[in-house]
Amino acid sequence: MSANNQTLIDEPLRVGDVQELPEEIQASLRVVAGPDTGKIIHIEEPITILGRDEACQVPLDDPRVSTRHAMVYFAGGEFRVRDLDSTNGSLLNGSPLTEFAFQDGDDLRVGKTVVRLVIDFRP
């Protein structure tokens, strides 16, 4: 579906599938375009919500972003990203997103904001 051969997740999220992040993985979301450019959010929980709501782990100051727009989560040994039925939708590396694997260097567009996943491995 995507030009970058992203893995489409066919099964819906099941809460039991969500896993704690392994200690050797250090991941962050970096805003590379939009009103919050430069913001860096370290992923510390298995589920991270992006949206305009201040209660989101990644609050974004972009009027085109929904209150709860998208979710990044760790399951099956990989990060995944899912659109939360947002008004304007989400794009992963330019392709429409429902739910995909989310890999190091991938760009997620929500509204006019672009968020990049950065994964580092600790020794």
Coordinates of C-alpha atoms in Angstrom, one line a residue:
M1 CA 0.0 0.0 0.0
S2 CA 2.8 2.4 0.9
A3 CA 5.8 3.1 -1.3
N4 CA 8.0 2.2 1.7
N5 CA 6.6 -1.3 2.1
Q6 CA 5.0 -0.6 5.5
T7 CA 3.3 -3.5 7.2
L8 CA -0.4 -3.2 7.2
I9 CA -1.8 -4.4 10.5
D10 CA -4.9 -6.5 9.6
E11 CA -6.0 -7.2 13.1
P12 CA -7.5 -4.6 15.4
L13 CA -5.6 -3.6 18.5
R14 CA -6.2 -5.8 21.4
V15 CA -5.2 -4.4 24.7
G16 CA -3.5 -7.6 25.7
D17 CA -1.2 -7.2 22.7
V18 CA 0.3 -3.9 23.9
Q19 CA 3.7 -4.5 25.5
E20 CA 6.0 -2.4 27.7
L21 CA 9.0 -1.0 25.7
P22 CA 12.1 -3.1 26.1
E23 CA 14.8 -1.4 28.1
E24 CA 17.2 -1.4 25.2
I25 CA 14.9 0.7 23.0
Q26 CA 14.8 4.5 23.4
A27 CA 12.3 6.1 21.1
S28 CA 11.1 9.6 20.6
L29 CA 8.6 11.6 18.4
R30 CA 10.1 14.7 16.9
V31 CA 8.0 17.4 15.3
V32 CA 9.7 18.3 12.1
A33 CA 7.0 20.6 10.5
G34 CA 4.0 22.6 11.7
P35 CA 3.3 24.9 14.7
D36 CA 5.2 22.7 17.2
T37 CA 8.4 22.3 15.1
G38 CA 11.3 21.4 17.4
K39 CA 9.2 19.7 20.0
I40 CA 10.6 16.3 21.1
I41 CA 8.6 13.8 23.1
H42 CA 10.3 10.7 24.5
I43 CA 8.1 7.6 24.3
E44 CA 8.0 6.0 27.7
E45 CA 4.6 4.3 27.8
P46 CA 3.3 1.5 25.6
I47 CA 0.6 3.8 24.2
T48 CA 1.1 7.4 23.2
I49 CA -1.8 9.6 22.0
L50 CA -1.3 12.6 19.7
G51 CA -3.9 15.4 19.5
R52 CA -5.0 18.9 20.4
D53 CA -6.2 17.8 23.9
E54 CA -3.8 18.8 26.6
A55 CA -4.3 15.4 28.2
C56 CA -2.6 13.7 25.2
Q57 CA 1.0 12.6 25.7
V58 CA 1.8 14.6 22.6
P59 CA -0.4 17.8 22.7
L60 CA -0.2 19.7 19.4
D61 CA -1.1 23.3 18.7
D62 CA -2.5 22.7 15.2
P63 CA -6.1 23.6 14.5
R64 CA -6.3 20.8 11.8
V65 CA -5.4 18.2 14.3
S66 CA -8.3 16.4 16.1
T67 CA -8.7 16.3 19.9
R68 CA -7.4 12.7 19.9
H69 CA -5.9 12.3 16.4
A70 CA -3.6 9.3 16.3
M71 CA -2.0 6.7 18.6
V72 CA 1.5 5.2 18.6
Y73 CA 1.8 2.0 20.5
F74 CA 4.3 -0.9 21.0
A75 CA 3.0 -4.4 20.3
G76 CA 4.3 -7.6 18.7
G77 CA 7.9 -6.3 19.1
E78 CA 7.3 -3.2 16.9
F79 CA 5.9 0.3 17.0
R80 CA 2.6 0.8 15.3
V81 CA 0.6 3.9 14.5
R82 CA -3.2 4.1 14.2
D83 CA -5.5 7.0 13.1
L84 CA -8.2 7.5 15.8
D85 CA -11.0 8.3 13.3
S86 CA -9.7 11.8 13.0
T87 CA -11.6 14.5 11.1
N88 CA -8.8 15.2 8.6
G89 CA -7.1 11.7 8.6
S90 CA -3.4 10.9 8.9
L91 CA -0.6 10.1 6.4
L92 CA 2.4 7.9 7.0
N93 CA 5.2 8.7 4.6
G94 CA 2.6 10.3 2.3
S95 CA 0.2 7.4 2.2
P96 CA -3.3 7.4 3.9
L97 CA -3.1 5.7 7.3
T98 CA -5.5 3.5 9.1
E99 CA -3.0 1.4 10.9
F100 CA 0.6 0.5 10.0
A101 CA 3.9 -0.5 11.4
F102 CA 5.8 2.7 12.4
Q103 CA 9.6 2.4 11.8
D104 CA 12.6 4.5 12.6
G105 CA 12.6 7.6 10.4
D106 CA 9.0 7.3 9.3
D107 CA 7.0 10.6 9.1
L108 CA 3.5 10.8 10.4
R109 CA 1.4 13.8 9.1
V110 CA -1.5 14.9 11.3
G111 CA -3.1 18.2 10.1
K112 CA -0.2 20.4 9.1
T113 CA 2.1 18.8 11.6
V114 CA 4.7 16.2 10.7
V115 CA 6.1 13.9 13.5
R116 CA 9.1 11.7 12.9
L117 CA 9.8 8.5 14.9
V118 CA 13.4 8.2 16.0
I119 CA 14.5 4.9 17.6
D120 CA 17.8 4.4 19.3
F121 CA 19.1 1.2 20.8
R122 CA 20.9 1.3 24.1
P123 CA 23.9 -1.0 24.6

